[in-house]
CSV table of C-alpha atoms in Angstrom, one decimal:
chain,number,residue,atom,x,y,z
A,12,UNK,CA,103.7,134.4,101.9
A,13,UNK,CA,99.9,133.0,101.2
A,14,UNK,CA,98.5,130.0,99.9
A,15,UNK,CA,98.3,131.0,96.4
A,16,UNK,CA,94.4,131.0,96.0
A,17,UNK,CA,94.4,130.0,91.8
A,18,UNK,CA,96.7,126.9,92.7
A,19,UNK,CA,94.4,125.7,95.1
A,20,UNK,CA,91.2,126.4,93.4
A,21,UNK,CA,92.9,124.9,90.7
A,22,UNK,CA,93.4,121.4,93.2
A,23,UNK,CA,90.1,121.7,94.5
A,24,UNK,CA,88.3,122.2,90.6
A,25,UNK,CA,90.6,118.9,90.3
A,26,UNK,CA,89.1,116.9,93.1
A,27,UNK,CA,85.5,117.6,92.1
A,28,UNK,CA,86.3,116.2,88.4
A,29,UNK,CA,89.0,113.4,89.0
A,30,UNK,CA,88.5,112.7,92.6
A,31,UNK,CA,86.0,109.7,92.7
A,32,UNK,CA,88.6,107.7,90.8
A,33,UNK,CA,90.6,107.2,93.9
A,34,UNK,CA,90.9,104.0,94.9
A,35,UNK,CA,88.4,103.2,97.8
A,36,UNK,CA,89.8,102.6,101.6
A,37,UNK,CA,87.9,101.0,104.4
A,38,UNK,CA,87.5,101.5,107.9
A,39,UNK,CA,89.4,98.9,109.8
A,40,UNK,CA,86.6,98.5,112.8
A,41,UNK,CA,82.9,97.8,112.4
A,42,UNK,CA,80.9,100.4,114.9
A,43,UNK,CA,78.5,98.0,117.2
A,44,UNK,CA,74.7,98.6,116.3
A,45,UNK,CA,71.8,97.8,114.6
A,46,UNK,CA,71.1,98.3,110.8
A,47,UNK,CA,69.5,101.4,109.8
A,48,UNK,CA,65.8,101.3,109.8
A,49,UNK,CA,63.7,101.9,107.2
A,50,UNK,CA,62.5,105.2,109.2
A,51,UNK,CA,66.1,106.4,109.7
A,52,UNK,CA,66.6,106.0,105.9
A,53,UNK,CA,63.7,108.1,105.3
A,54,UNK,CA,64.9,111.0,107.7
A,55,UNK,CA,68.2,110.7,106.6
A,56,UNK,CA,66.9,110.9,102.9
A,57,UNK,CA,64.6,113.2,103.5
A,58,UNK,CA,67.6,115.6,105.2
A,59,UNK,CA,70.0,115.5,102.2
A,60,UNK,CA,67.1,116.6,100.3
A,61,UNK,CA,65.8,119.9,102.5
A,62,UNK,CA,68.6,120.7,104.7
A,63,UNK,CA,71.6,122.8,103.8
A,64,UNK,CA,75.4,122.2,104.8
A,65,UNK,CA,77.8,124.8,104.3
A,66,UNK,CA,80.4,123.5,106.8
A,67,UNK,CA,80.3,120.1,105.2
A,68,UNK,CA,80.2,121.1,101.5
A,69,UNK,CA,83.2,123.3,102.5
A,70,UNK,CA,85.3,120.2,102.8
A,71,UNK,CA,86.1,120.0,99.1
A,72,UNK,CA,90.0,119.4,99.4
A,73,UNK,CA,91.5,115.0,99.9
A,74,UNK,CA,94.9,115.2,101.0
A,75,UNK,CA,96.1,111.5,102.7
A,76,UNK,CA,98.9,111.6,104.6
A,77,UNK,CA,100.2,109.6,108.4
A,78,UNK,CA,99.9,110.4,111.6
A,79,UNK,CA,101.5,109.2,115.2
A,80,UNK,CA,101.1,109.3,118.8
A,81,UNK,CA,102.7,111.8,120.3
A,82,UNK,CA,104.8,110.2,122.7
A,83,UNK,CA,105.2,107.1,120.7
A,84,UNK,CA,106.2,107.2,117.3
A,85,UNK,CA,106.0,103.6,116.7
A,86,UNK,CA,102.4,103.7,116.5
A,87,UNK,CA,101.2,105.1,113.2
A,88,UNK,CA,98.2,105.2,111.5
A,89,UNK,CA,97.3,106.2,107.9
A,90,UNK,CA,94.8,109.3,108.3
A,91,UNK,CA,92.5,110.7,105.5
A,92,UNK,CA,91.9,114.8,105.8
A,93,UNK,CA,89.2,115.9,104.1
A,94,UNK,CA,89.8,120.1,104.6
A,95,UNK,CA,88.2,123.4,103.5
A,96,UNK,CA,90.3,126.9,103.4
A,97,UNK,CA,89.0,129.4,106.0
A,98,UNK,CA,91.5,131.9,104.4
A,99,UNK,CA,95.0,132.5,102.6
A,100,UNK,CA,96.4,131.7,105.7
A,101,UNK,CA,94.0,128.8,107.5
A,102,UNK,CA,92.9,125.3,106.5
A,103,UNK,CA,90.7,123.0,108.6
A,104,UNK,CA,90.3,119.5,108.0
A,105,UNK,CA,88.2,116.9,109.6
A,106,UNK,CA,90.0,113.3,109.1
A,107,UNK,CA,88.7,110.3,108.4
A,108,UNK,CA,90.0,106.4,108.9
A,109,UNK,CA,88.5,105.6,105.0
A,110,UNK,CA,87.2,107.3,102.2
A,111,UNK,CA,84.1,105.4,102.2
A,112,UNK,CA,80.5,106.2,103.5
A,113,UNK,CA,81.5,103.7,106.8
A,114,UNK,CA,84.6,105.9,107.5
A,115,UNK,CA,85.1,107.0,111.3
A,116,UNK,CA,86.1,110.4,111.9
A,117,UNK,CA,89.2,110.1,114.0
A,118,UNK,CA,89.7,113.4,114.5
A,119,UNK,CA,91.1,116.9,113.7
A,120,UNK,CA,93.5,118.9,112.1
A,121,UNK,CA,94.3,122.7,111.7
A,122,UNK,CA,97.1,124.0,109.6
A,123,UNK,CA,98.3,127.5,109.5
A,124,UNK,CA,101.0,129.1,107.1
A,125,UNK,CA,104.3,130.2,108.9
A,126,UNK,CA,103.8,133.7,109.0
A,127,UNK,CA,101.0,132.9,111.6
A,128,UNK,CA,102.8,130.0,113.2
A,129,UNK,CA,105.5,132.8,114.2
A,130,UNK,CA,103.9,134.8,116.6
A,131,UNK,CA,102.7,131.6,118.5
A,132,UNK,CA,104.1,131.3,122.5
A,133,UNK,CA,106.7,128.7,122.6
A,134,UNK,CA,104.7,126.3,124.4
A,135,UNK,CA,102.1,126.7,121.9
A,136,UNK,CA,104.5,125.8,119.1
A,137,UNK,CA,105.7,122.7,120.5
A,138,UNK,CA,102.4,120.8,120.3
A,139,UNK,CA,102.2,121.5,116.6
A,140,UNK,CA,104.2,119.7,113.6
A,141,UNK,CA,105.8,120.8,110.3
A,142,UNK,CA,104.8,119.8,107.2
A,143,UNK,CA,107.8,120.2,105.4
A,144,UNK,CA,109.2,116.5,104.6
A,145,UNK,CA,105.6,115.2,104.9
A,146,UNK,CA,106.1,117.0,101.3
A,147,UNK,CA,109.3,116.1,100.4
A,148,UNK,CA,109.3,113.1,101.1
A,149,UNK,CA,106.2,112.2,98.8
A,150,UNK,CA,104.8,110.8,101.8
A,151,UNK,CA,101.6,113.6,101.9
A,152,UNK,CA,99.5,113.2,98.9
A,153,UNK,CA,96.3,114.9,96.9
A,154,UNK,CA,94.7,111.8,95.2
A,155,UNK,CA,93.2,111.7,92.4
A,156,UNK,CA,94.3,115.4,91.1
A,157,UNK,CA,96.9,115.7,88.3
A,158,UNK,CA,100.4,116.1,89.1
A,159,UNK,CA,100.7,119.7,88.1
A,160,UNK,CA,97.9,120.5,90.5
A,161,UNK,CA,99.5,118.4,93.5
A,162,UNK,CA,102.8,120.0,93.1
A,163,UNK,CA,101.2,123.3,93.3
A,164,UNK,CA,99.5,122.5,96.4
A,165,UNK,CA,102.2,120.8,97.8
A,166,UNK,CA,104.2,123.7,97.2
A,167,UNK,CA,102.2,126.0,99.7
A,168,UNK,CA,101.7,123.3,102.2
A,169,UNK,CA,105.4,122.9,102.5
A,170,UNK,CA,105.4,126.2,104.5
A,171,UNK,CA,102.9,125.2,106.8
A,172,UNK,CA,102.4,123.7,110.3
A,173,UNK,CA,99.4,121.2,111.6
A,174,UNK,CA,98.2,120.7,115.3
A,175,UNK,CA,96.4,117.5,115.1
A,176,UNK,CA,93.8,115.5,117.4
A,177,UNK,CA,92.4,111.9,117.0
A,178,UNK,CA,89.3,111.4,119.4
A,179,UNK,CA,88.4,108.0,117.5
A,180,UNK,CA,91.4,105.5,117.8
A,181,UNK,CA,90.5,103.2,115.4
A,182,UNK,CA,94.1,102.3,114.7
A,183,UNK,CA,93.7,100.6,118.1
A,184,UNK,CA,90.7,98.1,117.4
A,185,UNK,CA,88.9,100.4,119.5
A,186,UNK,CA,85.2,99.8,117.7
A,187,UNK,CA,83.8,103.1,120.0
A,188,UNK,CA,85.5,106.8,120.4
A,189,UNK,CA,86.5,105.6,124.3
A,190,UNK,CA,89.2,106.7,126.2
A,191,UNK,CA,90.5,110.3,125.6
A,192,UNK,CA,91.9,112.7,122.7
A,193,UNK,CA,95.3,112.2,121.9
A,194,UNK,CA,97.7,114.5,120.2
A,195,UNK,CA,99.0,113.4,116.8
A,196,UNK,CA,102.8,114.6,115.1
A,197,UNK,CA,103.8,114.0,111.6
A,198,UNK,CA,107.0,112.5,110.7
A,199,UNK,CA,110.2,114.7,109.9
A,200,UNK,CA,112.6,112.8,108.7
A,201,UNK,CA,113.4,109.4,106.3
A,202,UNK,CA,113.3,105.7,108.7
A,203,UNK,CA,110.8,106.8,111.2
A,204,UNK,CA,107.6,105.8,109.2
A,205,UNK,CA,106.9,101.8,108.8
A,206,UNK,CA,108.1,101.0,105.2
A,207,UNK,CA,105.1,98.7,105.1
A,208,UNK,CA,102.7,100.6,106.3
A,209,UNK,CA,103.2,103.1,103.2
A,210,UNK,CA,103.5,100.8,100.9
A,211,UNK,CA,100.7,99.0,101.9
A,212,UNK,CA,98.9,102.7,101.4
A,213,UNK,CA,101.3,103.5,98.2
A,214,UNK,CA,99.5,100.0,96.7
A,215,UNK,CA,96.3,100.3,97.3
A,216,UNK,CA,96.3,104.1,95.8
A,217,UNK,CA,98.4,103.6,93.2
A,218,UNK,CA,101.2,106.2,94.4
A,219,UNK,CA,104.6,106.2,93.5
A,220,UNK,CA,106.7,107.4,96.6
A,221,UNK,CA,110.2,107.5,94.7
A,222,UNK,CA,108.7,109.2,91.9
A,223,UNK,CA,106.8,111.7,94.0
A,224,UNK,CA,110.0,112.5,96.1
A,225,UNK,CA,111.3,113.3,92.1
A,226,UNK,CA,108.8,115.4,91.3
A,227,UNK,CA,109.3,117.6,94.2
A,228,UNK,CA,112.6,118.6,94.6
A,229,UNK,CA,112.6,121.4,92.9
A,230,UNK,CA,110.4,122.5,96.5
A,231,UNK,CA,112.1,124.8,98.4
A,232,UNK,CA,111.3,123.2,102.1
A,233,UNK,CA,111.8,126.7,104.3
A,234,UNK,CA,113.9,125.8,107.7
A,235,UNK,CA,111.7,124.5,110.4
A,236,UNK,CA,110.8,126.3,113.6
A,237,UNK,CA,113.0,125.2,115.9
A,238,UNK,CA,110.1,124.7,118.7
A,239,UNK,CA,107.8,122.9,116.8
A,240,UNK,CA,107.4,119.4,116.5
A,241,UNK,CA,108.3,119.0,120.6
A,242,UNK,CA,108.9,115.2,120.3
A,243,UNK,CA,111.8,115.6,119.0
A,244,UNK,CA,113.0,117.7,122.0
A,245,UNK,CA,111.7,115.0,124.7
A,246,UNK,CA,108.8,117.4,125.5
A,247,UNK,CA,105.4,115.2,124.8
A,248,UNK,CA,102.3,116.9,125.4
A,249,UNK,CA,99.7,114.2,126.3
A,250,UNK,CA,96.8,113.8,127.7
A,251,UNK,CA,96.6,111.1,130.3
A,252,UNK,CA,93.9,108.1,129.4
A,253,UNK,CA,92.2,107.2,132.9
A,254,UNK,CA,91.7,103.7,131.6
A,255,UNK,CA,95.1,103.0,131.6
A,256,UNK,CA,94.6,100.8,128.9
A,257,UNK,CA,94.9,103.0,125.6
A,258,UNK,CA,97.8,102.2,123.5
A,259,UNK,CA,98.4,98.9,121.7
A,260,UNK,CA,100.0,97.8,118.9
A,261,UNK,CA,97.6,95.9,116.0
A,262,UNK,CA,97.7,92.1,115.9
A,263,UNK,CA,98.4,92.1,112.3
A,264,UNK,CA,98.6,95.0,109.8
A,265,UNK,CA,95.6,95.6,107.8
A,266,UNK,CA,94.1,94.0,104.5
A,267,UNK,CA,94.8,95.9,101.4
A,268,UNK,CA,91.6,97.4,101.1
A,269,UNK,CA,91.5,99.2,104.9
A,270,UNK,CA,93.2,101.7,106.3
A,271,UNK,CA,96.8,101.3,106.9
A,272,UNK,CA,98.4,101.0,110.0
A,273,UNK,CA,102.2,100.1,111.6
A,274,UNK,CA,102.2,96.5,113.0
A,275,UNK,CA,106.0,96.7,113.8
């Protein structure tokens, strides 16, 4: 099967009417460095005015969504994927810790439909995760689109599979990209995502998760690859930080306003 191209034109006509109603969300770190100057303004003016940017004005699709280490599922992190289609069968998405101006980009994220994800080597499979209950569960959503256009692109992204890297780890307090990419998973099942971390997200929003998780079940969620999503299996696929000092847990979780992110 393909994405079915009127349903997500359909979603992305949607986002350029509805989407700057979504509720804004913060970056939870402040980059070090001085304030603009009044010459960088002018440049940077002066650029939006002359220069083109087809990559960037291909990004016309919001879907927010969570994210975890992979290797340690108790440290999760709201994550922000602003995507464009490359074809029926290919989405890239560059993803952001906000959907402000200020937002870092954490990282990246390509998803493929299943009839691609097939054909990949085993060991290819297993560093990529399924989508499937990120959908039913209401946990994945399109804000600021009506709910007949979300359930149709739900309904495609349902048979799909994401590999996912953060470079930025702003989850961590880490003001500046340091240390080392790290590979992200998406949850697969109900209990393994921080209750209060989604509804701290499902608040500031305005997203109903219950009523979501309603509104889809009438989704058929196809049966996953059984090599995907590797954590599951024991087999992590890391890269190793040569810091040593990457991974942390947050002091406190996040104001309302900012990005969420598990405390527990």
């Amino acid at each position: 099967m393909k994405f079915t191209t009127c349903c997500l034109s359909l979603s992305v006509a949607c986002l350029a009417l509805w989407g700057c109603s979504t509720p804004r969300t913060v970056s939870p770190v402040d980059a070090p460095g001085s304030p603009e100057s009044a010459t960088t303004q002018l440049l940077e003016a002066g650029a939006a005015l002359l220069q083109d940017k087809p990559p960037i004005e291909a990004l016309n699709a919001y879907l927010d969504g969570f994210h975890f280490y992979n290797g340690h599922p108790e440290i999760q992190m709201e994550a922000h994927h602003y995507c464009s289609l490359l074809n029926e069968d290919v989405i890239q998405c560059v993803i952001y810790d906000g959907n402000t101006r200020s937002a870092k980009i954490m990282g990246i994220e390509y998803i493929i439909d299943r009839k691609l994800f097939t054909h990949l080597p085993a060991k290819e499979k297993a560093m990529w995760h399924s989508h499937g209950y990120e959908v039913s569960s209401g946990q994945l959503v399109a804000p600021g689109i009506p709910a007949p256009a979300e359930h149709a692109l739900m309904q495609r992204l349902a048979h799909t599979y994401g590999k996912t890297w953060h470079t930025w780890h702003t989850d961590q307090d880490k003001a500046l990209p340091l240390g080392v990419p790290q590979l992200m998973m998406g949850f697969t099942a109900d209990g393994q995502a921080n209750p209060a971390m989604v509804e701290q997200r499902n608040r500031r929003l305005g997203i109903d998760t219950v009523k979501s998780r309603a509104q889809r079940a009438d989704i058929a969620i196809p049966a996953t690859d059984p090599q995907a999503n590797g954590w599951q299996r024991g087999d992590v696929i890391q890269l190793v930080d040569p810091t040593g000092a990457h991974l942390h847990r947050p002091t406190k979780a996040t104001p309302e306003n900012t990005n969420s992110r598990s405390s527990r």
